[in-house]
Coordinates of C-alpha atoms in Angstrom, one line a residue:
M171 CA 0.1 -8.4 13.2
V172 CA 3.5 -7.0 13.8
T173 CA 2.5 -3.8 15.5
F174 CA 3.6 -2.4 18.8
D175 CA 3.7 0.9 20.7
I176 CA 6.7 2.5 22.3
G177 CA 5.5 5.7 24.0
N178 CA 3.6 7.7 21.4
V179 CA 5.2 5.9 18.4
R180 CA 3.4 2.9 16.8
F181 CA 5.7 0.5 14.8
I182 CA 4.1 -1.4 11.9
H183 CA 5.4 -3.9 9.5
R184 CA 3.5 -3.7 6.2
V185 CA 3.5 -5.1 2.8
A186 CA 2.1 -3.5 -0.3
A187 CA 1.2 -4.6 -3.8
V188 CA 2.4 -2.7 -6.8
V189 CA -0.2 -3.8 -9.4
I190 CA 0.4 -2.2 -12.8
K191 CA -1.5 -3.5 -15.8
D192 CA -2.0 -1.9 -19.2
G193 CA -0.6 1.4 -18.0
Q194 CA -2.9 1.5 -15.0
I195 CA -2.1 1.2 -11.2
L196 CA -4.5 -0.3 -8.7
L197 CA -5.0 1.9 -5.6
H198 CA -7.3 2.0 -2.6
H199 CA -8.5 4.1 0.3
G200 CA -10.4 3.6 3.5
P201 CA -13.6 5.4 4.6
G202 CA -13.0 9.1 5.0
E203 CA -9.4 9.0 3.8
P204 CA -8.7 11.8 1.3
F205 CA -5.7 10.0 -0.1
W206 CA -4.9 6.8 -2.0
T207 CA -2.5 4.0 -1.1
L208 CA -1.3 0.7 -2.6
P209 CA -3.2 -2.3 -1.4
G210 CA -1.7 -4.5 1.2
G211 CA -1.5 -4.7 4.9
R212 CA 0.3 -5.7 8.0
V213 CA 2.4 -8.8 8.4
E214 CA 1.5 -11.3 11.0
A215 CA 4.3 -12.4 13.5
G216 CA 6.3 -15.3 11.9
E217 CA 4.7 -14.7 8.5
P218 CA 7.0 -14.2 5.4
A219 CA 6.3 -11.0 3.6
E220 CA 5.2 -12.6 0.3
Q221 CA 2.7 -14.8 2.2
A222 CA 1.3 -11.8 4.0
L223 CA 0.7 -10.1 0.7
V224 CA -1.1 -13.1 -0.7
R225 CA -3.2 -13.3 2.4
E226 CA -4.0 -9.6 2.5
M227 CA -5.1 -9.5 -1.2
R228 CA -7.3 -12.6 -0.6
E229 CA -8.9 -11.1 2.5
E230 CA -9.5 -7.7 1.0
L231 CA -10.5 -8.6 -2.6
G232 CA -11.1 -12.3 -2.5
I233 CA -8.6 -12.9 -5.3
E234 CA -5.4 -15.0 -5.7
V235 CA -2.3 -13.1 -6.7
R236 CA 1.2 -13.9 -7.8
V237 CA 3.9 -12.0 -5.9
G238 CA 6.9 -11.0 -8.0
R239 CA 10.1 -9.1 -7.2
L240 CA 10.8 -6.7 -4.3
I241 CA 10.7 -3.1 -5.6
W242 CA 11.2 -0.9 -2.5
V243 CA 12.1 -1.3 1.2
V244 CA 10.6 1.8 2.8
E245 CA 11.1 3.3 6.2
N246 CA 7.9 5.3 6.5
F247 CA 7.6 7.9 9.3
F248 CA 4.3 9.9 9.6
R249 CA 1.9 11.4 12.0
E250 CA -1.8 10.6 12.0
R251 CA -4.5 11.3 14.6
E252 CA -2.1 12.5 17.3
R253 CA 0.1 9.4 16.9
E254 CA 3.5 9.0 15.3
Y255 CA 4.1 6.0 13.1
H256 CA 7.3 4.2 12.2
G257 CA 6.6 1.8 9.3
L258 CA 8.9 -0.8 7.8
E259 CA 7.2 -1.5 4.5
L260 CA 8.1 -3.9 1.7
Y261 CA 6.6 -3.2 -1.8
F262 CA 6.4 -6.0 -4.3
A263 CA 5.4 -6.3 -7.9
V264 CA 2.1 -8.3 -8.0
T265 CA 0.2 -9.9 -10.8
V266 CA -3.6 -10.1 -10.6
S267 CA -6.4 -11.5 -12.8
L268 CA -8.5 -8.3 -12.5
E269 CA -8.8 -6.2 -15.6
P270 CA -8.4 -2.4 -15.3
S271 CA -11.7 -0.5 -15.3
S272 CA -12.7 3.1 -14.6
L273 CA -15.3 1.9 -12.1
E274 CA -14.7 1.8 -8.4
F275 CA -15.1 -1.5 -6.6
Y276 CA -15.0 -2.5 -3.0
G277 CA -13.2 -4.9 -0.7
F278 CA -13.1 -5.3 3.1
E279 CA -10.5 -5.1 5.8
G280 CA -12.4 -6.7 8.7
H281 CA -15.6 -4.6 8.9
R282 CA -14.0 -1.6 7.2
R283 CA -15.0 -1.1 3.5
L284 CA -12.2 -0.2 1.2
T285 CA -12.6 1.5 -2.1
F286 CA -10.4 0.3 -5.0
R287 CA -9.9 1.9 -8.3
W288 CA -7.5 1.7 -11.3
F289 CA -5.8 4.9 -12.3
A290 CA -3.8 5.7 -15.4
L291 CA -0.1 6.2 -14.4
Q292 CA -0.1 9.6 -16.1
E293 CA -2.8 10.7 -13.6
T294 CA -0.6 10.1 -10.5
P295 CA 1.3 13.5 -10.5
G296 CA -1.9 15.4 -9.6
M297 CA -3.1 12.9 -7.0
D298 CA -2.7 12.6 -3.2
I299 CA -1.0 9.2 -3.0
R300 CA 0.8 8.1 0.1
P301 CA 3.6 7.8 0.8
P302 CA 4.3 10.7 -1.6
F303 CA 7.4 9.1 -3.2
L304 CA 5.0 6.9 -5.1
I305 CA 3.6 9.7 -7.2
Q306 CA 6.8 9.7 -9.3
G307 CA 8.1 6.3 -8.3
L308 CA 5.3 4.4 -9.8
R309 CA 6.0 5.9 -13.2
R310 CA 9.7 4.9 -13.0
L311 CA 10.1 1.6 -11.1
P312 CA 13.7 0.9 -10.1
L313 CA 15.5 -2.0 -11.7
A314 CA 16.8 -3.3 -8.4
P315 CA 15.3 -3.2 -4.9
T316 CA 15.7 0.4 -3.5
H317 CA 15.7 1.7 0.0
I318 CA 13.5 4.8 0.6
V319 CA 13.2 6.9 3.8
N320 CA 9.9 8.8 3.8
D321 CA 9.7 11.2 6.8
R322 CA 6.4 13.2 7.0
R323 CA 6.4 13.8 10.8

């Protein structure tokens, strides 16, 4: 994966799936995380972003997806567990065969169990979704790829 450390800063290159179906958004979180994020993961060296997203969704959920248009290019700066992160993240519209449900379901990232759930888009304003621009952004997707700088250091 494209991840490296420079001093106390970890750089990551990540892709994320914006899966909206019937007014519902697919989100996930890892064990002990109090917040939700879009599914996806880190890009491997030499791997195109769209292929990385197909691979991540296959690994985490065991499903095939169709990657659509690029929605956001995000520079994501945050601090977690005494480390600063600098993420370069690409968010794509993604189509899945899964049908929205109110039930949680599970996938895996290596040995780590991920919890997935569909949420109504109108629920997002009261939720802890990261990065925070998604809380409003998911309800009003831009028509063209948009650059976002999210700085929560």
